[in-house]
Amino acid sequence: MSAADNLWLTAQQLADLRLAGLPTTKRGINLRADTESWPWKPRVGVGGGKLYSVLGLPAAARDDLLARRSEALPASNRPVGRPKGTSYFDRNPDAADAVEAYLTARPVSARNLLKLLAADGFAELPTMRTLQRFVRDLEERKKVLFTALRDPDGYKSAYAPALGRMDATVSYAHEMWEIDTTKADVMCTDGRKAVLGIIDRWSRRARFLVVESESAQSVRRMLVTTITAWGVMPAILKTDNGSGFINATMETALPYLEIALDPCLPGTPEDKPHVERLFGTFMRERASLLDGFIGHNVAQAQKLRAAAKKKTGRAEIIASISSAELQAILDAWVDGEYHQRTHSSLKMSPMEKWQRSPTPPRAAAGERELKLALSAYVGTAMIGKRGVRWKNGRYWSPCFVEWMGKPVVLRRDEDDLGELFIFDGDGNYIDTAVNAERSGLSEQQFAMAAQRQMATYMSQAKAEVRAKQKQYSYEAARDKMLRDEAEAAGKLIHLPGPAVQHVSPTIASMADKPAPVAVQPGRLDEVMRKTQPAPTARTVPQKVAEADAILAAKARGEGVEAEALRRAELYAGSSEYRAHKMTFVEFPRSNPATPSRRQGAA
């Protein structure tokens, strides 16, 4: 039999060899070959049938067969080392499977792998060197699999196929905007900020906005300022599933502008790759050059802190720019660098790509319409005879007369608590309801007023408590209680291009309504005066009596507060005090038989 004939065997021949991992019957071999699609060729001769390629057998069986054939060679022609298929893990495939299962979770040392095998009931264990060689070979052969199981993000960036292009899903400028937020890798003097980023998927035109956090209010402000600055509106807004993007306000406001909200599937940031890449490009090209750069990951941050400690003696990154300066740096980089240079994927700059859009985008609505449409969602209400009630305040509009007893949708602007925007159930704007007492007040001013009111109340309450403490001492009562108990017990906490006019039904409903009359701001003190209780005025007799009591106590030698004594003495010298004494106080008549107080004192 030639060497080529030795590479093809019948099912019966394979069964008779009893190779590692293979059935030992002809029928079993044929079933296994059909299931695993082994390579074969027709057998020529009596009986026909199939011949299976030895090279196409499973690895364990192939190695077993080659090892047996090498043993039949003369000693001088035999390979050096252990024959293939005879190692511990070839003889114990269950142990090999167990080690692979352990390593899929995380890297484990050979010493601990031996302990894990023993704990799983393997009586025969490999040597340390055999286990180390097996693990090294396994980690190399299944590097991609292990990376996918241990580090999904690392697998996506290094191994996951990326053959398509996400910009192939759009066909003109501003068809889809991607928006996202990231923590700034630069510490500012006014704290670490977040950065909102928007990028047009087709042209790569981009914009940044430095904000405190990914809130619904900051996302709406980013949309209003970007639509106003670019003069266009997107058809689709691509977001992640953060609460700043997926909320009642965004889900109800975007349909007013006929913008489709398209959130990514959970855990798939690759659905908005351009804004993710935008953030990374800025961090690499500019953020790392700025003072206050704190690193993009833990390892980088540790190196920066170590360098800072060597330089200043403190392992701390010192901020040197404000959030306003960071915003200026972001704007300059986007408009002066990112929009002007040629992008390899576009073969041109974003500005050139934007100007070549085959379809003009939708023109932006007016600033007032944007403000109304993208206002915060409050909820629904029923119009009553006193208007609508929100936060314990009444809001009224003349349009409410014809809407009495009908449900409406309430929206608002966080910068003015005095207005509520009223829409019908189909999203048509009705009017703006006003609360005169709160008009012109922002939420911050409202909160500050509440804090001042609370401070005034607490000051008055503390004064009352101090007066009571003079009469009733906690310490004295406590000490007496303890003494009594002892005696009883016997012991002592962020260039408009061509655009087509497009007006949605919601925007059309807003155009017919005049802007509400602006109420003059600066009414904070007036509101506070209306909300604070007026102090109760004391009568003249009460003031005279209080002064007399303090002076009398001083005359008797009792302890009197210096400030109280000073006020009493000043009041006793006033004309009001003297007039009251002359009018209402009855002086004793002189009696020759009775000596005067002065004489008696003499």
Coordinates of C-alpha atoms in Angstrom, one line a residue:
M1 CA 0.0 0.0 0.0
S2 CA 1.4 3.4 -1.0
A3 CA 1.8 6.3 1.3
A4 CA -1.1 8.1 -0.5
D5 CA -3.3 5.0 0.2
N6 CA -2.5 5.3 3.9
L7 CA -4.2 8.7 3.9
W8 CA -7.6 7.2 3.1
L9 CA -9.3 4.5 5.2
T10 CA -12.7 2.8 5.2
A11 CA -15.1 3.0 8.1
Q12 CA -14.4 -0.5 9.1
Q13 CA -10.6 0.1 9.1
L14 CA -11.1 3.2 11.4
A15 CA -13.3 1.2 13.7
D16 CA -10.8 -1.6 14.0
L17 CA -8.0 0.9 14.9
R18 CA -10.0 2.1 17.9
L19 CA -8.6 5.6 17.7
A20 CA -9.0 8.1 20.5
G21 CA -12.4 9.7 20.6
L22 CA -13.9 7.6 17.7
P23 CA -16.6 4.9 17.8
T24 CA -15.5 1.3 17.5
T25 CA -18.1 0.1 15.1
K26 CA -18.5 0.7 11.3
R27 CA -22.0 2.1 11.8
G28 CA -20.8 4.5 14.5
I29 CA -18.0 5.7 12.3
N30 CA -20.4 6.4 9.4
L31 CA -22.8 8.3 11.6
R32 CA -20.0 10.4 13.1
A33 CA -18.6 11.1 9.7
D34 CA -22.0 12.3 8.4
T35 CA -22.6 14.4 11.4
E36 CA -19.2 16.2 11.3
S37 CA -18.9 16.2 7.5
W38 CA -15.6 14.4 7.2
P39 CA -13.9 14.7 3.8
W40 CA -14.3 11.5 1.8
K41 CA -14.0 10.0 -1.7
P42 CA -15.8 7.0 -3.4
R43 CA -14.1 3.6 -2.8
V44 CA -13.2 1.9 -6.1
G45 CA -13.6 -1.9 -6.1
V46 CA -15.9 -4.6 -4.9
G47 CA -18.5 -3.3 -2.4
G48 CA -18.0 0.4 -3.1
G49 CA -18.5 2.7 -0.1
K50 CA -16.5 5.6 1.1
L51 CA -12.9 6.3 2.0
Y52 CA -12.3 8.9 4.7
S53 CA -9.3 11.2 4.7
V54 CA -7.0 10.7 7.7
L55 CA -6.2 14.4 7.7
G56 CA -9.9 15.2 8.1
L57 CA -10.4 13.2 11.3
P58 CA -10.9 14.9 14.7
A59 CA -7.6 16.1 16.2
A60 CA -7.4 13.5 18.9
A61 CA -8.0 10.6 16.6
R62 CA -5.6 12.0 14.0
D63 CA -2.9 12.5 16.5
D64 CA -3.4 9.0 17.9
L65 CA -3.1 7.4 14.5
L66 CA 0.1 9.4 13.6
A67 CA 1.6 8.5 17.0
R68 CA 1.0 4.8 16.3
R69 CA 2.5 5.0 12.9
S70 CA 5.6 6.8 14.3
E71 CA 6.1 3.9 16.7
A72 CA 6.3 1.5 13.8
L73 CA 9.3 3.5 12.3
P74 CA 13.0 2.6 13.1
A75 CA 14.3 4.3 16.2
S76 CA 16.5 6.6 14.1
N77 CA 13.5 8.0 12.2
R78 CA 11.2 8.5 15.2
P79 CA 10.4 12.0 16.3
V80 CA 12.0 13.4 19.4
G81 CA 9.8 13.8 22.5
R82 CA 6.5 12.5 23.7
P83 CA 4.4 11.0 20.9
K84 CA 1.4 13.1 20.0
G85 CA -1.8 12.0 21.6
T86 CA -0.2 10.6 24.7
S87 CA 0.0 13.6 27.0
Y88 CA -2.1 13.9 30.2
F89 CA -4.7 16.1 28.6
D90 CA -5.0 13.8 25.5
R91 CA -5.7 10.9 27.9
N92 CA -8.0 13.0 30.1
P93 CA -10.2 15.2 27.8
D94 CA -12.6 15.9 30.8
A95 CA -9.7 17.6 32.7
A96 CA -8.9 19.6 29.5
D97 CA -12.5 20.7 29.4
A98 CA -12.5 21.6 33.0
V99 CA -9.4 23.8 32.7
E100 CA -10.9 25.6 29.7
A101 CA -14.1 26.3 31.6
Y102 CA -12.1 27.7 34.5
L103 CA -10.1 30.0 32.2
T104 CA -13.1 31.4 30.4
A105 CA -14.0 33.4 33.6
R106 CA -10.6 34.9 34.3
P107 CA -6.9 34.0 34.1
V108 CA -6.0 31.5 36.9
S109 CA -2.5 30.5 37.9
A110 CA -1.4 26.9 37.3
R111 CA -1.1 26.3 41.1
N112 CA -4.8 27.3 41.6
L113 CA -5.9 25.3 38.6
L114 CA -4.4 22.2 40.2
K115 CA -6.4 22.9 43.3
L116 CA -9.6 23.5 41.3
L117 CA -9.1 20.1 39.5
A118 CA -8.7 18.3 42.8
A119 CA -11.8 20.0 44.2
D120 CA -13.8 18.9 41.2
G121 CA -12.9 15.3 42.0
F122 CA -10.1 14.5 39.5
A123 CA -8.0 11.8 41.1
E124 CA -5.1 11.9 38.6
L125 CA -3.6 15.4 38.2
P126 CA -1.1 16.8 35.6
T127 CA 2.3 17.9 36.6
M128 CA 2.8 21.7 37.0
R129 CA 4.9 21.9 33.8
T130 CA 2.4 19.9 31.8
L131 CA -0.4 22.2 33.0
Q132 CA 1.5 25.4 32.3
R133 CA 2.3 24.2 28.7
F134 CA -1.4 23.3 28.2
V135 CA -2.6 26.7 29.5
R136 CA -0.1 28.6 27.4
D137 CA -1.2 26.7 24.2
L138 CA -4.9 27.1 25.1
E139 CA -4.6 30.9 25.7
E140 CA -2.9 31.3 22.3
R141 CA -5.3 29.1 20.3
K142 CA -8.4 30.6 21.8
K143 CA -7.3 34.2 22.4
V144 CA -10.3 35.7 20.6
L145 CA -12.8 33.5 22.5
F146 CA -11.3 34.2 25.9
T147 CA -11.2 38.0 25.2
A148 CA -14.8 38.0 24.2
L149 CA -15.8 36.2 27.4
R150 CA -13.5 38.1 29.8
D151 CA -13.5 41.6 28.2
P152 CA -16.5 42.3 25.9
D153 CA -15.4 45.9 25.3
G154 CA -11.9 44.8 24.4
Y155 CA -13.3 42.2 22.1
K156 CA -15.4 44.8 20.3
S157 CA -12.5 47.1 19.8
A158 CA -9.9 44.5 18.8
Y159 CA -11.6 41.5 17.2
A160 CA -15.3 42.1 16.4
P161 CA -15.8 42.4 12.6
A162 CA -16.3 46.0 11.5
L163 CA -16.8 45.6 7.7
G164 CA -19.8 47.9 7.2
R165 CA -20.1 51.7 7.7
M166 CA -22.8 53.3 9.8
D167 CA -22.9 56.4 7.6
A168 CA -24.2 54.1 4.8
T169 CA -27.5 54.2 6.7
V170 CA -28.0 58.0 5.9
S171 CA -28.1 59.7 2.4
Y172 CA -28.0 63.5 3.2
A173 CA -26.8 65.9 5.8
H174 CA -28.7 66.2 9.1
E175 CA -30.8 63.1 8.4
M176 CA -29.5 61.7 11.7
W177 CA -27.7 63.2 14.6
E178 CA -25.9 61.2 17.2
I179 CA -25.8 62.6 20.7
D180 CA -24.0 61.4 23.8
T181 CA -22.4 62.5 27.1
T182 CA -19.1 61.8 28.6
K183 CA -17.3 62.9 31.7
A184 CA -14.6 65.4 30.9
D185 CA -11.1 64.0 31.3
V186 CA -10.0 67.5 32.4
M187 CA -10.6 68.8 36.0
C188 CA -11.9 72.4 36.0
T189 CA -11.5 74.9 38.8
D190 CA -15.3 74.8 39.3
G191 CA -15.3 71.0 39.5
R192 CA -15.3 68.1 37.1
K193 CA -17.9 68.6 34.3
A194 CA -19.7 66.5 31.7
V195 CA -19.5 67.2 27.9
L196 CA -22.5 66.7 25.6
G197 CA -21.6 66.0 22.0
I198 CA -23.7 66.1 18.8
I199 CA -22.4 64.9 15.4
D200 CA -24.2 64.7 12.0
R201 CA -23.7 61.1 10.9
W202 CA -23.5 62.0 7.1
S203 CA -21.2 65.0 7.2
R204 CA -19.5 64.6 10.6
R205 CA -20.3 68.2 11.5
A206 CA -20.1 68.4 15.3
R207 CA -20.7 70.5 18.4
F208 CA -19.9 70.3 22.1
L209 CA -21.5 71.7 25.2
V210 CA -20.0 71.7 28.7
V211 CA -22.7 70.9 31.3
E212 CA -23.0 69.9 34.9
S213 CA -24.5 66.5 34.1
E214 CA -26.5 64.5 31.6
S215 CA -29.8 65.9 32.6
A216 CA -33.0 66.3 30.5
Q217 CA -32.6 70.0 30.8
S218 CA -29.0 70.1 29.5
V219 CA -30.0 67.8 26.6
R220 CA -32.9 70.0 25.6
R221 CA -30.6 73.1 25.9
M222 CA -28.0 71.3 23.6
L223 CA -30.7 70.6 21.0
V224 CA -32.1 74.1 21.1
T225 CA -28.7 75.8 20.8
T226 CA -27.5 73.4 18.1
I227 CA -30.7 73.7 16.0
T228 CA -30.5 77.5 16.3
A229 CA -26.7 77.7 15.5
W230 CA -26.9 75.4 12.5
G231 CA -30.3 76.6 11.3
V232 CA -31.5 73.0 10.6
M233 CA -33.4 70.2 12.3
P234 CA -32.5 66.5 12.2
A235 CA -35.0 63.9 11.0
I236 CA -33.7 61.3 13.5
L237 CA -31.9 61.7 16.9
K238 CA -29.8 58.7 17.8
T239 CA -29.2 58.3 21.6
D240 CA -28.3 55.8 24.2
N241 CA -30.6 54.7 27.0
G242 CA -29.6 57.3 29.6
S243 CA -32.2 59.0 31.6
G244 CA -31.3 62.4 30.1
F245 CA -32.3 61.1 26.6
I246 CA -35.1 58.6 27.4
N247 CA -37.7 60.4 29.5
A248 CA -41.3 61.7 29.3
T249 CA -40.1 65.2 28.2
M250 CA -38.0 63.9 25.2
E251 CA -40.6 61.3 24.2
T252 CA -43.4 63.9 24.1
A253 CA -41.3 67.0 22.8
L254 CA -39.5 65.5 19.8
P255 CA -42.8 64.5 18.0
Y256 CA -43.9 68.1 18.2
L257 CA -40.9 68.9 15.9
E258 CA -41.3 65.7 13.9
I259 CA -38.0 64.4 15.0
A260 CA -37.8 60.6 15.5
L261 CA -36.1 59.4 18.7
D262 CA -34.0 56.3 17.9
P263 CA -32.3 54.8 21.0
C264 CA -29.6 52.2 20.7
L265 CA -30.2 48.7 22.0
P266 CA -28.9 48.3 25.6
G267 CA -25.1 47.6 25.6
T268 CA -24.5 48.5 22.0
P269 CA -22.6 51.8 21.9
E270 CA -21.3 50.8 18.4
D271 CA -24.7 51.9 17.1
K272 CA -23.6 55.5 17.5
P273 CA -19.8 55.1 16.6
H274 CA -19.2 58.6 15.3
V275 CA -20.0 60.5 18.5
E276 CA -18.0 58.0 20.5
R277 CA -15.0 58.5 18.1
L278 CA -15.5 62.2 18.4
F279 CA -15.0 62.2 22.1
G280 CA -12.0 59.9 21.8
T281 CA -10.3 62.1 19.2
F282 CA -10.7 65.2 21.3
M283 CA -9.4 63.5 24.4
R284 CA -6.3 62.3 22.6
E285 CA -5.6 65.5 20.6
R286 CA -6.4 68.2 23.1
A287 CA -7.5 67.1 26.5
S288 CA -4.2 65.3 27.2
L289 CA -2.3 68.6 26.5
L290 CA -4.3 70.6 29.1
D291 CA -3.3 71.3 32.7
G292 CA -5.7 69.4 34.8
F293 CA -5.9 66.3 32.6
I294 CA -6.7 63.4 34.9
G295 CA -6.3 60.5 32.4
H296 CA -8.7 58.5 30.3
N297 CA -8.5 55.3 32.4
V298 CA -7.3 54.1 35.8
A299 CA -3.8 53.2 34.7
Q300 CA -3.2 56.6 33.0
A301 CA -4.6 58.4 36.0
Q302 CA -2.3 56.6 38.4
K303 CA 0.7 57.6 36.3
L304 CA -0.4 61.2 36.2
R305 CA -0.9 61.3 40.0
A306 CA 2.6 59.7 40.5
A307 CA 4.1 62.4 38.2
A308 CA 2.3 65.1 40.1
K309 CA 3.5 63.7 43.5
K310 CA 7.1 63.7 42.2
K311 CA 6.7 67.3 41.1
T312 CA 4.7 68.9 43.9
G313 CA 4.8 66.4 46.7
R314 CA 1.1 65.7 46.4
A315 CA -0.5 62.9 44.4
E316 CA -3.2 65.3 43.1
I317 CA -4.1 66.8 39.7
I318 CA -4.4 70.5 40.1
A319 CA -7.2 72.2 38.0
S320 CA -6.1 75.4 36.2
I321 CA -9.0 76.2 33.7
S322 CA -12.6 76.9 34.3
S323 CA -15.6 75.2 32.6
A324 CA -16.1 78.4 30.4
E325 CA -12.4 78.1 29.3
L326 CA -12.9 74.4 28.5
Q327 CA -16.0 75.3 26.4
A328 CA -13.9 77.8 24.4
I329 CA -11.2 75.2 23.8
L330 CA -13.8 72.7 22.6
D331 CA -15.4 75.3 20.2
A332 CA -12.0 76.3 18.8
W333 CA -10.9 72.7 18.2
V334 CA -14.1 71.7 16.5
D335 CA -14.4 74.8 14.2
G336 CA -10.7 75.4 13.7
E337 CA -9.4 71.9 13.4
Y338 CA -11.9 69.1 13.2
H339 CA -14.2 70.7 10.6
Q340 CA -11.3 71.9 8.4
R341 CA -9.1 68.8 8.0
T342 CA -9.7 65.9 5.6
H343 CA -11.2 62.8 7.2
S344 CA -9.9 59.5 5.8
S345 CA -13.4 57.9 5.7
L346 CA -14.9 61.0 4.0
K347 CA -12.0 61.8 1.7
M348 CA -12.8 65.4 2.4
S349 CA -13.4 67.7 5.4
P350 CA -16.8 67.7 7.2
M351 CA -17.6 71.2 5.9
E352 CA -17.0 70.2 2.3
K353 CA -19.1 67.1 2.9
W354 CA -21.9 69.1 4.5
Q355 CA -22.0 71.5 1.5
R356 CA -22.4 68.6 -0.9
S357 CA -25.6 67.2 0.6
P358 CA -27.9 66.0 -2.2
T359 CA -31.0 66.7 -0.2
P360 CA -31.5 70.0 1.7
P361 CA -32.3 69.4 5.4
R362 CA -35.3 70.9 7.2
A363 CA -35.0 74.5 8.2
A364 CA -35.0 75.2 12.0
A365 CA -38.1 76.5 13.7
G366 CA -38.0 79.9 15.5
E367 CA -36.3 80.2 18.9
R368 CA -39.6 80.7 20.7
E369 CA -41.2 77.7 19.0
L370 CA -38.2 75.6 19.9
K371 CA -38.4 76.8 23.5
L372 CA -42.1 75.8 23.6
A373 CA -41.8 72.5 21.9
L374 CA -38.7 71.4 23.9
S375 CA -40.0 72.6 27.2
A376 CA -40.1 70.2 30.2
Y377 CA -43.1 67.9 30.5
V378 CA -45.1 68.5 33.6
G379 CA -48.2 66.3 33.1
T380 CA -51.8 66.5 32.3
A381 CA -54.5 68.6 34.1
M382 CA -58.1 69.6 33.9
I383 CA -59.0 73.3 33.4
G384 CA -61.1 74.5 36.2
K385 CA -62.8 77.8 37.1
R386 CA -59.5 78.9 38.8
G387 CA -57.2 77.7 36.0
V388 CA -54.7 75.0 36.6
R389 CA -52.8 74.3 39.8
W390 CA -49.1 73.3 40.0
K391 CA -46.8 73.4 42.9
N392 CA -49.4 74.9 45.1
G393 CA -49.8 77.9 42.7
R394 CA -52.7 78.9 40.4
Y395 CA -52.0 79.6 36.7
W396 CA -54.5 81.4 34.4
S397 CA -54.9 82.3 30.7
P398 CA -57.9 84.1 29.0
C399 CA -58.0 81.1 26.7
F400 CA -59.1 78.9 29.6
V401 CA -62.7 80.1 29.3
E402 CA -63.4 78.0 26.2
W403 CA -61.4 75.0 27.6
M404 CA -63.1 74.9 31.0
G405 CA -63.5 71.3 32.1
K406 CA -61.3 69.9 29.4
P407 CA -58.0 68.0 29.8
V408 CA -54.7 69.6 28.7
V409 CA -51.0 68.9 28.7
L410 CA -48.7 71.1 30.8
R411 CA -45.1 71.9 29.9
R412 CA -42.8 74.5 31.4
D413 CA -39.4 76.4 31.2
E414 CA -37.1 75.7 34.2
D415 CA -35.9 79.3 34.0
D416 CA -39.3 80.8 34.7
L417 CA -41.6 79.4 37.3
G418 CA -44.3 81.9 36.5
E419 CA -45.3 80.3 33.2
L420 CA -46.9 77.0 32.1
F421 CA -47.2 76.1 28.4
I422 CA -50.6 74.6 27.6
F423 CA -51.1 72.1 24.8
D424 CA -54.1 70.0 23.8
G425 CA -54.0 66.2 23.6
D426 CA -52.9 66.3 19.9
G427 CA -49.9 68.4 20.6
N428 CA -51.3 71.8 19.5
Y429 CA -50.2 74.8 21.5
I430 CA -53.1 76.6 23.2
D431 CA -51.5 79.4 25.3
T432 CA -49.2 80.3 28.1
A433 CA -50.7 80.4 31.6
V434 CA -49.2 82.8 34.1
N435 CA -48.8 82.9 37.8
A436 CA -48.1 86.6 38.6
E437 CA -46.5 86.0 41.9
R438 CA -43.9 83.6 40.5
S439 CA -43.3 85.4 37.1
G440 CA -39.7 86.1 36.4
L441 CA -38.4 83.7 39.1
S442 CA -36.2 80.8 38.1
E443 CA -36.1 77.6 40.1
Q444 CA -32.9 78.7 41.7
Q445 CA -34.3 82.0 42.8
F446 CA -37.4 80.2 44.1
A447 CA -35.2 77.9 46.1
M448 CA -33.1 80.8 47.5
A449 CA -36.3 82.6 48.6
A450 CA -37.4 79.5 50.4
Q451 CA -34.1 79.2 52.1
R452 CA -34.2 82.8 53.2
Q453 CA -37.7 82.4 54.6
M454 CA -36.6 79.3 56.5
A455 CA -33.6 81.2 57.9
T456 CA -35.9 84.0 59.1
Y457 CA -38.3 81.5 60.7
M458 CA -35.5 79.6 62.4
S459 CA -34.0 82.9 63.8
Q460 CA -37.3 83.8 65.3
A461 CA -37.9 80.3 66.7
K462 CA -34.4 80.2 68.2
A463 CA -34.9 83.6 69.9
E464 CA -38.1 82.2 71.5
V465 CA -36.4 79.1 72.7
R466 CA -33.5 81.1 74.2
A467 CA -36.0 83.2 76.2
K468 CA -37.6 80.0 77.5
Q469 CA -34.2 78.6 78.3
K470 CA -33.5 81.5 80.6
Q471 CA -36.5 80.4 82.7
Y472 CA -36.1 76.7 82.4
S473 CA -32.6 75.3 82.3
Y474 CA -32.1 71.8 80.8
E475 CA -28.8 71.3 82.6
A476 CA -30.3 72.3 86.0
A477 CA -33.3 70.0 85.5
R478 CA -31.1 67.2 84.3
D479 CA -28.7 67.5 87.3
K480 CA -31.6 67.5 89.7
M481 CA -33.1 64.4 88.0
L482 CA -29.8 62.6 88.3
R483 CA -29.5 63.6 92.0
D484 CA -33.0 62.4 92.7
E485 CA -32.3 59.1 91.0
A486 CA -29.0 58.7 92.8
E487 CA -30.6 59.4 96.1
A488 CA -33.3 56.9 95.4
A489 CA -30.8 54.3 94.3
G490 CA -28.2 55.1 96.9
K491 CA -25.4 56.0 94.4
L492 CA -24.3 58.9 92.2
I493 CA -24.3 64.2 61.5
H494 CA -22.4 74.2 24.5
L495 CA -22.9 78.8 8.3
P496 CA -26.5 78.0 8.0
G497 CA -26.8 75.8 4.9
P498 CA -29.6 75.5 2.3
A499 CA -32.8 74.3 3.9
V500 CA -36.3 73.6 2.9
Q501 CA -39.2 75.2 4.9
H502 CA -41.1 72.6 6.9
V503 CA -43.7 73.4 9.5
S504 CA -45.1 70.7 11.7
P505 CA -48.7 71.0 13.0
T506 CA -47.4 71.8 16.5
I507 CA -45.2 74.7 15.1
A508 CA -48.1 76.0 13.0
S509 CA -50.3 76.1 16.1
M510 CA -47.7 78.3 17.9
A511 CA -47.4 80.8 15.0
D512 CA -50.9 82.1 15.5
K513 CA -50.5 82.9 19.1
P514 CA -48.9 86.2 20.3
A515 CA -46.1 86.0 22.8
P516 CA -47.3 86.4 26.4
V517 CA -46.7 89.8 27.9
A518 CA -43.4 89.7 29.8
V519 CA -43.7 90.5 33.4
Q520 CA -40.8 92.5 34.8
P521 CA -38.3 90.3 36.7
G522 CA -36.7 91.2 39.9
R523 CA -39.8 90.5 42.0
L524 CA -38.0 88.2 44.5
D525 CA -38.1 90.6 47.4
E526 CA -41.7 91.5 46.7
V527 CA -42.6 87.8 46.7
M528 CA -40.8 87.2 49.9
R529 CA -42.6 90.1 51.6
K530 CA -45.9 88.6 50.5
T531 CA -45.0 85.2 51.8
Q532 CA -43.3 86.1 55.0
P533 CA -45.6 86.7 58.1
A534 CA -45.6 90.3 59.3
P535 CA -44.1 90.7 62.7
T536 CA -46.6 91.5 65.5
A537 CA -46.1 95.2 66.6
R538 CA -45.8 95.8 70.4
T539 CA -47.9 98.5 72.0
V540 CA -46.3 101.5 73.9
P541 CA -47.5 100.2 77.3
Q542 CA -45.9 96.8 76.5
K543 CA -42.5 98.4 75.6
V544 CA -42.7 100.7 78.7
A545 CA -43.4 97.8 80.9
E546 CA -40.6 95.7 79.4
A547 CA -38.1 98.6 79.9
D548 CA -39.2 99.2 83.5
A549 CA -38.9 95.5 84.3
I550 CA -35.3 95.4 83.0
L551 CA -34.3 98.6 84.9
A552 CA -35.9 97.3 88.1
A553 CA -34.1 94.0 87.8
K554 CA -30.8 95.9 87.4
A555 CA -31.7 98.1 90.4
R556 CA -32.2 94.9 92.5
G557 CA -28.8 93.7 91.5
E558 CA -30.1 90.8 89.4
G559 CA -28.2 89.6 86.3
V560 CA -29.4 91.4 83.1
E561 CA -28.1 91.0 79.5
A562 CA -25.9 94.0 78.6
E563 CA -27.7 94.5 75.2
A564 CA -31.2 94.3 76.8
L565 CA -30.1 96.9 79.5
R566 CA -28.7 99.2 76.8
R567 CA -32.0 99.1 74.9
A568 CA -34.0 99.7 78.0
E569 CA -31.9 102.7 79.1
L570 CA -32.1 104.3 75.6
Y571 CA -35.9 103.8 75.5
A572 CA -36.3 105.2 79.0
G573 CA -34.7 108.5 77.7
S574 CA -37.1 108.7 74.7
S575 CA -39.9 111.2 74.4
E576 CA -42.4 108.3 73.9
Y577 CA -41.4 106.8 77.3
R578 CA -41.6 110.1 79.1
A579 CA -45.0 111.0 77.5
H580 CA -46.5 107.7 78.5
K581 CA -45.3 108.2 82.1
M582 CA -46.7 111.7 82.3
T583 CA -50.1 110.6 80.9
F584 CA -50.8 107.3 82.4
V585 CA -48.7 107.0 85.6
E586 CA -50.3 108.3 88.8
F587 CA -47.8 109.9 91.0
P588 CA -48.5 109.8 94.9
R589 CA -49.7 113.0 96.5
S590 CA -47.4 114.5 99.1
N591 CA -48.4 114.1 102.7
P592 CA -46.7 116.2 105.3
A593 CA -47.1 113.4 107.8
T594 CA -45.5 110.9 105.5
P595 CA -41.9 111.4 104.6
S596 CA -40.9 111.2 100.9
R597 CA -39.1 108.2 99.6
R598 CA -36.0 110.4 99.3
Q599 CA -36.3 111.5 102.9
G600 CA -37.0 107.9 104.0
A601 CA -33.9 106.9 102.2
A602 CA -32.0 109.6 103.9

